[in-house]
Short mmCIF file of N, CA and C in Angstrom, two decimals:
data_model
loop_
_atom_site.label_atom_id
_atom_site.label_comp_id
_atom_site.label_asym_id
_atom_site.label_seq_id
_atom_site.Cartn_x
_atom_site.Cartn_y
_atom_site.Cartn_z
N MET A 58 68.40 -10.14 -77.60
CA MET A 58 68.58 -9.68 -76.40
C MET A 58 70.10 -9.20 -76.23
N ALA A 59 70.92 -9.94 -76.67
CA ALA A 59 72.34 -9.60 -76.86
C ALA A 59 72.93 -8.21 -76.92
N ALA A 60 72.08 -7.63 -77.96
CA ALA A 60 72.20 -6.27 -78.75
C ALA A 60 71.91 -5.55 -77.41
N GLU A 61 71.07 -5.92 -76.63
CA GLU A 61 70.01 -4.77 -75.67
C GLU A 61 71.28 -4.77 -74.35
N PHE A 62 71.92 -6.16 -74.14
CA PHE A 62 73.33 -6.11 -73.00
C PHE A 62 74.26 -5.52 -73.50
N GLU A 63 74.46 -5.44 -74.95
CA GLU A 63 75.84 -4.93 -75.21
C GLU A 63 75.56 -3.69 -74.94
N ALA A 64 74.83 -3.21 -75.78
CA ALA A 64 74.43 -1.73 -75.43
C ALA A 64 74.46 -1.13 -74.01
N ARG A 65 73.86 -1.53 -73.35
CA ARG A 65 74.22 -1.55 -71.72
C ARG A 65 75.72 -1.82 -71.39
N LEU A 66 75.94 -2.56 -71.64
CA LEU A 66 77.79 -2.72 -71.27
C LEU A 66 78.35 -1.52 -71.22
N ARG A 67 78.29 -1.09 -72.99
CA ARG A 67 78.72 -0.10 -73.57
C ARG A 67 78.74 1.53 -73.43
N ALA A 68 77.62 1.45 -72.81
CA ALA A 68 76.94 2.83 -72.24
C ALA A 68 77.37 2.88 -70.34
N ALA A 69 77.73 1.90 -70.60
CA ALA A 69 78.18 1.56 -68.99
C ALA A 69 80.18 1.78 -69.15
N SER A 70 80.84 2.13 -70.13
CA SER A 70 82.17 1.79 -70.38
C SER A 70 82.72 1.08 -69.90
N LEU A 71 81.77 -0.57 -70.17
CA LEU A 71 82.27 -1.83 -69.59
C LEU A 71 82.27 -2.58 -70.82
N ARG A 72 83.62 -3.35 -71.01
CA ARG A 72 83.84 -4.00 -72.19
C ARG A 72 82.90 -5.30 -72.41
N VAL A 73 82.07 -5.43 -73.32
CA VAL A 73 81.00 -6.69 -74.15
C VAL A 73 82.41 -8.04 -73.86
N THR A 74 81.68 -8.93 -72.87
CA THR A 74 82.87 -10.09 -72.48
C THR A 74 81.55 -11.42 -72.69
N GLU A 75 81.59 -12.61 -72.65
CA GLU A 75 80.47 -13.75 -72.43
C GLU A 75 80.42 -13.92 -71.20
N PRO A 76 81.30 -13.56 -70.21
CA PRO A 76 80.75 -13.57 -68.94
C PRO A 76 79.54 -12.72 -68.54
N ARG A 77 79.81 -11.41 -68.99
CA ARG A 77 79.46 -10.27 -68.44
C ARG A 77 78.00 -10.53 -69.46
N LEU A 78 77.93 -11.05 -70.80
CA LEU A 78 76.70 -11.18 -71.40
C LEU A 78 75.71 -12.64 -70.49
N ALA A 79 76.21 -13.20 -70.00
CA ALA A 79 75.83 -14.49 -69.66
C ALA A 79 75.37 -14.06 -68.16
N VAL A 80 75.58 -13.51 -67.31
CA VAL A 80 75.35 -13.29 -66.26
C VAL A 80 74.07 -12.15 -66.83
N LEU A 81 74.04 -11.33 -67.17
CA LEU A 81 72.98 -10.36 -67.52
C LEU A 81 71.57 -11.38 -67.85
N ALA A 82 71.89 -11.98 -68.62
CA ALA A 82 71.13 -12.97 -69.19
C ALA A 82 70.37 -13.95 -68.68
N ALA A 83 71.34 -14.55 -67.20
CA ALA A 83 70.71 -15.51 -65.87
C ALA A 83 69.74 -14.39 -65.34
N LEU A 84 70.54 -13.24 -65.19
CA LEU A 84 69.31 -12.43 -64.18
C LEU A 84 68.30 -11.74 -64.28
N ARG A 85 68.47 -11.74 -66.00
CA ARG A 85 67.33 -11.05 -66.57
C ARG A 85 66.21 -12.21 -66.21
N ASP A 86 66.47 -13.71 -66.59
CA ASP A 86 65.82 -14.78 -66.49
C ASP A 86 65.00 -15.52 -65.26
N HIS A 87 66.15 -15.18 -63.80
CA HIS A 87 66.02 -15.54 -63.12
C HIS A 87 66.41 -14.45 -61.59
N PRO A 88 65.56 -13.26 -61.55
CA PRO A 88 66.16 -12.47 -60.55
C PRO A 88 65.88 -12.91 -59.13
N HIS A 89 66.48 -12.23 -58.44
CA HIS A 89 66.78 -12.39 -56.83
C HIS A 89 67.51 -13.76 -56.51
N VAL A 90 68.39 -14.10 -57.45
CA VAL A 90 69.61 -15.24 -57.18
C VAL A 90 70.59 -15.00 -55.97
N ASP A 91 71.55 -16.00 -55.76
CA ASP A 91 72.48 -15.39 -54.68
C ASP A 91 73.57 -15.93 -55.72
N THR A 92 74.72 -15.64 -55.42
CA THR A 92 75.91 -15.76 -56.08
C THR A 92 76.06 -17.54 -57.14
N ASP A 93 76.21 -18.48 -55.89
CA ASP A 93 76.05 -19.58 -56.77
C ASP A 93 75.18 -19.90 -57.60
N THR A 94 74.14 -19.81 -57.17
CA THR A 94 72.82 -19.63 -58.08
C THR A 94 73.60 -19.29 -59.64
N VAL A 95 73.91 -17.59 -59.64
CA VAL A 95 74.21 -17.39 -60.57
C VAL A 95 75.51 -17.94 -61.59
N LEU A 96 76.20 -18.43 -60.68
CA LEU A 96 77.25 -19.48 -61.25
C LEU A 96 76.83 -20.50 -62.18
N ALA A 97 75.93 -21.45 -61.43
CA ALA A 97 75.21 -22.90 -61.80
C ALA A 97 74.88 -22.40 -63.10
N LEU A 98 73.87 -21.24 -63.20
CA LEU A 98 73.20 -20.51 -64.35
C LEU A 98 74.05 -20.31 -65.55
N VAL A 99 75.40 -19.72 -65.21
CA VAL A 99 75.99 -19.08 -66.04
C VAL A 99 76.95 -20.52 -66.52
N ARG A 100 77.16 -21.08 -65.98
CA ARG A 100 78.02 -22.43 -66.30
C ARG A 100 77.11 -23.57 -67.43
N ALA A 101 76.29 -23.27 -67.09
CA ALA A 101 75.33 -24.51 -67.54
C ALA A 101 75.52 -24.45 -69.18
N ASP A 102 75.50 -23.17 -69.73
CA ASP A 102 76.18 -22.56 -71.31
C ASP A 102 77.52 -22.20 -71.36
N HIS A 103 78.08 -21.99 -70.30
CA HIS A 103 79.79 -21.67 -70.85
C HIS A 103 80.45 -22.15 -69.37
N PRO A 104 80.41 -23.57 -69.46
CA PRO A 104 81.50 -24.32 -68.33
C PRO A 104 82.19 -23.89 -67.92
N ALA A 105 83.13 -23.17 -68.74
CA ALA A 105 84.79 -22.73 -68.73
C ALA A 105 84.50 -21.59 -67.67
N VAL A 106 83.71 -20.76 -67.38
CA VAL A 106 83.77 -19.48 -66.94
C VAL A 106 83.78 -19.93 -64.75
N SER A 107 84.89 -19.56 -64.88
CA SER A 107 85.42 -19.42 -63.34
C SER A 107 84.52 -18.40 -62.14
N ARG A 108 84.18 -19.22 -61.73
CA ARG A 108 84.07 -18.78 -59.60
C ARG A 108 84.12 -16.86 -59.90
N GLN A 109 85.65 -16.91 -59.74
CA GLN A 109 86.12 -15.67 -59.48
C GLN A 109 85.56 -14.77 -60.75
N ALA A 110 85.61 -15.03 -61.91
CA ALA A 110 85.03 -14.53 -62.64
C ALA A 110 83.60 -14.30 -62.85
N VAL A 111 82.71 -14.64 -62.24
CA VAL A 111 81.14 -14.66 -62.29
C VAL A 111 81.55 -13.85 -60.97
N TYR A 112 82.54 -13.69 -59.47
CA TYR A 112 82.03 -12.80 -58.59
C TYR A 112 82.37 -11.40 -59.35
N ASP A 113 83.67 -11.38 -59.99
CA ASP A 113 84.63 -10.12 -60.68
C ASP A 113 83.14 -9.25 -61.37
N VAL A 114 82.27 -10.34 -62.65
CA VAL A 114 81.55 -9.66 -62.76
C VAL A 114 80.22 -8.84 -62.07
N LEU A 115 79.59 -9.94 -61.43
CA LEU A 115 78.59 -9.17 -60.71
C LEU A 115 79.29 -7.56 -59.69
N ARG A 116 80.50 -7.69 -59.14
CA ARG A 116 81.02 -6.64 -58.66
C ARG A 116 81.20 -5.36 -59.96
N ALA A 117 81.42 -5.70 -60.88
CA ALA A 117 81.61 -4.37 -62.03
C ALA A 117 80.08 -4.29 -62.60
N LEU A 118 79.14 -5.44 -63.04
CA LEU A 118 78.05 -4.86 -63.09
C LEU A 118 77.45 -4.15 -61.98
N THR A 119 77.71 -4.43 -60.81
CA THR A 119 77.05 -4.09 -59.61
C THR A 119 77.44 -2.37 -59.79
N ASP A 120 78.51 -2.17 -59.51
CA ASP A 120 79.39 -0.77 -59.37
C ASP A 120 78.53 0.23 -60.88
N ALA A 121 78.66 -0.58 -62.25
CA ALA A 121 78.31 0.38 -62.67
C ALA A 121 76.45 0.65 -62.67
N ARG A 122 75.96 0.04 -61.67
CA ARG A 122 74.22 0.29 -61.60
C ARG A 122 73.82 -0.76 -62.90
N LEU A 123 74.01 -1.47 -63.31
CA LEU A 123 73.53 -2.36 -64.45
C LEU A 123 72.46 -3.21 -63.52
N VAL A 124 72.97 -3.85 -62.43
CA VAL A 124 72.84 -4.91 -61.56
C VAL A 124 72.63 -4.71 -60.15
N ARG A 125 71.43 -4.59 -59.59
CA ARG A 125 71.13 -4.45 -58.24
C ARG A 125 71.49 -5.46 -57.18
N ARG A 126 72.43 -5.26 -56.12
CA ARG A 126 72.90 -6.26 -54.87
C ARG A 126 71.70 -6.03 -53.91
N ILE A 127 70.59 -6.99 -53.53
CA ILE A 127 69.85 -6.90 -52.41
C ILE A 127 70.26 -8.07 -51.68
N ARG A 128 70.13 -7.16 -49.94
CA ARG A 128 70.52 -8.55 -48.92
C ARG A 128 69.49 -8.01 -47.90
N PRO A 129 68.43 -8.66 -47.95
CA PRO A 129 67.65 -8.44 -47.04
C PRO A 129 67.92 -9.47 -45.88
N ALA A 130 67.79 -8.72 -44.48
CA ALA A 130 68.73 -9.25 -42.89
C ALA A 130 67.96 -10.40 -42.89
N GLY A 131 69.47 -11.11 -42.76
CA GLY A 131 69.51 -12.55 -42.24
C GLY A 131 69.54 -13.61 -43.62
N THR A 132 69.90 -12.34 -44.85
CA THR A 132 69.75 -13.45 -46.41
C THR A 132 71.11 -13.33 -46.53
N THR A 133 71.19 -14.37 -47.76
CA THR A 133 72.50 -14.00 -48.76
C THR A 133 72.53 -13.09 -49.50
N ALA A 134 72.88 -12.67 -49.84
CA ALA A 134 72.96 -11.33 -50.57
C ALA A 134 72.52 -12.03 -52.23
N ARG A 135 71.63 -11.00 -53.03
CA ARG A 135 70.95 -11.81 -54.22
C ARG A 135 70.99 -10.32 -55.08
N TYR A 136 70.54 -10.83 -56.32
CA TYR A 136 71.45 -10.18 -57.33
C TYR A 136 69.67 -10.05 -58.13
N GLU A 137 69.48 -8.51 -58.76
CA GLU A 137 68.79 -8.74 -60.00
C GLU A 137 69.06 -7.62 -60.84
N SER A 138 68.34 -7.58 -62.38
CA SER A 138 68.62 -6.65 -63.06
C SER A 138 67.71 -5.73 -63.23
N ARG A 139 66.76 -5.49 -62.37
CA ARG A 139 65.59 -4.94 -62.44
C ARG A 139 66.16 -3.51 -61.84
N VAL A 140 67.02 -2.55 -62.40
CA VAL A 140 67.49 -1.06 -61.58
C VAL A 140 66.95 0.15 -62.10
N ALA A 141 66.24 -0.08 -62.95
CA ALA A 141 65.32 1.45 -63.96
C ALA A 141 64.64 2.41 -63.15
N ASP A 142 64.24 1.11 -61.73
CA ASP A 142 63.32 2.23 -60.89
C ASP A 142 63.49 1.91 -59.21
N ASN A 143 62.81 2.11 -58.52
CA ASN A 143 63.08 2.05 -57.08
C ASN A 143 62.24 1.51 -57.15
N HIS A 144 61.84 0.06 -56.56
CA HIS A 144 61.08 -1.05 -56.37
C HIS A 144 61.92 -1.31 -54.64
N HIS A 145 60.61 -1.85 -54.53
CA HIS A 145 60.84 -2.80 -53.20
C HIS A 145 60.86 -4.50 -53.33
N HIS A 146 60.48 -5.12 -51.94
CA HIS A 146 60.70 -6.66 -51.83
C HIS A 146 59.80 -7.00 -51.01
N ALA A 147 59.13 -8.17 -51.33
CA ALA A 147 58.32 -8.83 -50.23
C ALA A 147 59.29 -10.33 -50.13
N VAL A 148 59.55 -10.81 -48.60
CA VAL A 148 60.82 -11.72 -48.92
C VAL A 148 59.57 -12.85 -47.60
N CYS A 149 59.73 -13.99 -47.91
CA CYS A 149 58.81 -15.28 -47.12
C CYS A 149 60.04 -15.48 -46.29
N ARG A 150 59.42 -15.24 -45.18
CA ARG A 150 59.89 -15.77 -43.87
C ARG A 150 60.36 -17.37 -44.14
N ARG A 151 59.38 -18.55 -44.59
CA ARG A 151 59.37 -19.73 -44.60
C ARG A 151 60.64 -19.82 -45.39
N CYS A 152 60.42 -20.27 -46.84
CA CYS A 152 61.55 -20.43 -48.01
C CYS A 152 62.14 -19.46 -48.33
N GLY A 153 62.48 -18.25 -47.96
CA GLY A 153 63.32 -17.13 -48.74
C GLY A 153 63.03 -16.30 -49.80
N ALA A 154 61.82 -16.95 -50.33
CA ALA A 154 61.52 -16.66 -51.79
C ALA A 154 61.37 -15.13 -51.92
N ILE A 155 61.48 -14.59 -52.76
CA ILE A 155 62.16 -12.62 -52.59
C ILE A 155 61.00 -12.54 -54.08
N THR A 156 60.03 -11.66 -54.12
CA THR A 156 59.20 -10.97 -55.08
C THR A 156 59.67 -9.35 -55.84
N ASP A 157 59.34 -8.65 -56.21
CA ASP A 157 59.23 -7.63 -56.63
C ASP A 157 58.19 -6.56 -55.91
N VAL A 158 58.16 -5.78 -55.57
CA VAL A 158 56.83 -5.03 -55.13
C VAL A 158 56.89 -3.49 -55.68
N ASP A 159 56.00 -3.01 -56.54
CA ASP A 159 56.10 -1.64 -56.78
C ASP A 159 56.02 -0.76 -55.79
N CYS A 160 56.63 0.36 -56.13
CA CYS A 160 55.85 1.61 -55.39
C CYS A 160 54.58 2.17 -55.00
N ILE A 161 54.09 2.29 -54.03
CA ILE A 161 52.52 2.31 -54.21
C ILE A 161 52.47 3.99 -54.14
N ALA A 162 53.38 4.70 -54.20
CA ALA A 162 53.49 6.32 -53.69
C ALA A 162 53.99 6.98 -54.54
N GLY A 163 53.75 7.95 -55.65
CA GLY A 163 54.72 8.78 -56.20
C GLY A 163 56.04 7.94 -57.01
N THR A 164 56.88 9.09 -57.12
CA THR A 164 57.98 8.26 -58.02
C THR A 164 59.48 8.27 -57.20
N SER A 165 60.01 7.96 -57.56
CA SER A 165 61.45 7.61 -57.06
C SER A 165 62.18 9.13 -56.53
N PRO A 166 62.27 8.44 -55.12
CA PRO A 166 62.53 7.64 -54.35
C PRO A 166 61.23 7.66 -54.01
N CYS A 167 60.23 6.68 -54.12
CA CYS A 167 58.71 6.98 -53.87
C CYS A 167 59.00 6.92 -52.14
N LEU A 168 59.69 6.97 -51.60
CA LEU A 168 59.27 7.51 -49.67
C LEU A 168 60.16 8.84 -49.10
N THR A 169 59.94 9.56 -49.05
CA THR A 169 60.12 10.72 -48.65
C THR A 169 60.22 10.85 -46.94
N ALA A 170 61.72 11.18 -46.84
CA ALA A 170 62.33 11.06 -45.33
C ALA A 170 61.30 11.95 -44.67
N SER A 171 60.92 11.79 -43.76
CA SER A 171 60.64 13.11 -42.75
C SER A 171 61.59 13.99 -42.14
N ASP A 172 62.92 13.52 -42.26
CA ASP A 172 63.86 14.45 -41.96
C ASP A 172 65.14 14.12 -42.76
N ASP A 173 65.84 14.76 -43.93
CA ASP A 173 66.82 13.56 -44.75
C ASP A 173 67.93 14.05 -44.24
N HIS A 174 67.94 14.91 -43.11
CA HIS A 174 69.50 15.08 -42.84
C HIS A 174 70.40 15.74 -43.79
N GLY A 175 70.18 16.32 -44.83
CA GLY A 175 70.69 17.34 -45.77
C GLY A 175 71.21 15.56 -46.97
N PHE A 176 70.58 14.47 -47.03
CA PHE A 176 71.53 13.84 -47.72
C PHE A 176 70.59 13.74 -49.41
N ALA A 177 70.79 13.75 -50.13
CA ALA A 177 70.42 13.85 -51.18
C ALA A 177 69.75 12.59 -51.95
N VAL A 178 68.61 12.36 -51.48
CA VAL A 178 68.06 10.35 -51.38
C VAL A 178 67.54 10.43 -52.90
N ASP A 179 68.69 9.01 -53.38
CA ASP A 179 67.56 8.42 -54.73
C ASP A 179 67.55 7.18 -54.41
N GLU A 180 67.43 6.26 -53.66
CA GLU A 180 67.16 5.56 -53.18
C GLU A 180 65.99 5.15 -52.04
N ALA A 181 65.09 4.17 -51.99
CA ALA A 181 64.91 4.13 -50.81
C ALA A 181 64.39 2.09 -50.81
N GLU A 182 64.51 2.13 -49.22
CA GLU A 182 64.30 0.20 -49.54
C GLU A 182 63.64 -0.15 -48.93
N VAL A 183 62.52 -0.81 -49.00
CA VAL A 183 61.49 -1.35 -47.92
C VAL A 183 61.44 -2.99 -48.23
N VAL A 184 60.97 -3.55 -47.38
CA VAL A 184 61.42 -5.05 -47.53
C VAL A 184 59.99 -5.42 -46.50
N TYR A 185 59.17 -5.66 -47.24
CA TYR A 185 57.76 -6.48 -46.81
C TYR A 185 58.05 -8.03 -46.57
N TRP A 186 58.00 -8.34 -45.36
CA TRP A 186 58.10 -10.03 -44.35
C TRP A 186 56.82 -10.58 -44.40
N GLY A 187 56.69 -11.75 -45.09
CA GLY A 187 55.93 -12.66 -44.49
C GLY A 187 55.93 -14.04 -45.02
N THR A 188 55.09 -14.63 -45.34
CA THR A 188 54.59 -15.85 -46.15
C THR A 188 53.95 -15.76 -47.40
N CYS A 189 54.82 -16.69 -48.26
CA CYS A 189 54.05 -16.20 -49.81
C CYS A 189 53.50 -17.08 -50.20
N PRO A 190 52.69 -17.36 -51.11
CA PRO A 190 51.49 -18.38 -51.16
C PRO A 190 51.60 -19.78 -51.29
N ASP A 191 52.75 -20.59 -51.72
CA ASP A 191 53.18 -21.54 -51.80
C ASP A 191 53.37 -22.35 -50.16
N CYS A 192 53.99 -21.16 -49.39
CA CYS A 192 54.32 -21.82 -48.05
C CYS A 192 52.85 -21.45 -47.39
N ALA A 193 52.01 -20.74 -47.61
CA ALA A 193 50.79 -20.75 -46.92
C ALA A 193 49.95 -21.61 -46.94
N THR A 194 50.11 -22.83 -47.69
CA THR A 194 49.48 -23.54 -48.00
C THR A 194 50.03 -24.97 -47.39
N LYS A 195 50.99 -25.03 -47.08
CA LYS A 195 51.80 -26.23 -46.79
C LYS A 195 51.91 -25.77 -45.24
N ASP A 196 52.03 -27.32 -44.34
CA ASP A 196 52.93 -27.49 -43.17
C ASP A 196 54.22 -26.87 -42.49
N PRO A 197 54.25 -25.98 -41.28
CA PRO A 197 55.36 -25.18 -41.45
C PRO A 197 56.01 -25.72 -41.40
N LEU A 198 56.37 -27.14 -40.79
CA LEU A 198 56.97 -27.86 -40.71
C LEU A 198 58.00 -28.65 -41.94
N GLU A 199 57.13 -28.68 -42.92
CA GLU A 199 57.70 -28.71 -44.29
C GLU A 199 58.84 -27.71 -45.20
N VAL A 200 58.78 -26.56 -44.65
CA VAL A 200 59.35 -25.59 -45.17
C VAL A 200 60.41 -25.28 -44.54
N THR A 201 61.55 -25.99 -44.80
CA THR A 201 62.68 -25.25 -43.97
C THR A 201 63.77 -24.93 -44.74
N GLU A 202 63.99 -24.89 -46.63
CA GLU A 202 64.51 -24.30 -47.43
C GLU A 202 64.38 -22.88 -47.56
N GLY A 203 65.74 -22.53 -47.69
CA GLY A 203 65.86 -20.84 -48.16
C GLY A 203 65.90 -20.04 -46.54
N ARG A 204 65.83 -20.86 -45.26
CA ARG A 204 65.91 -19.97 -44.23
C ARG A 204 67.48 -20.17 -43.80
N ARG A 205 67.81 -19.35 -43.14
CA ARG A 205 69.07 -18.95 -43.05
C ARG A 205 69.04 -18.09 -41.38
#
């Protein structure tokens, strides 16, 4: 997998560095995580990587469109490496869990605006809100983690 990450970085005209490879690996294995979680995951294998380095890597990877930053209303920013398609997200109102939802109609962008006002639309963002299966089986007072 490292070879694939190296190729993606080079194709985006980015230098191949250990922090960049570590962030890509963390996001591959743990989609929809916040910056602090990315930092913890990277430091598990690379303890010397600084917080600022992770911030810089996330910004560079997002700018290069190798990583997608999502921020459903009322939540902290999360990152994912699934960028090759236009998919949406379902967010649990109780615990904050986020999962991918494939487009239900057509190709990217899977939603066509009734009036695009001249915009060249290249992405549509839909967030489905509800209760995840884990939280649905718990007492509502039990679940507070993830709510902000």
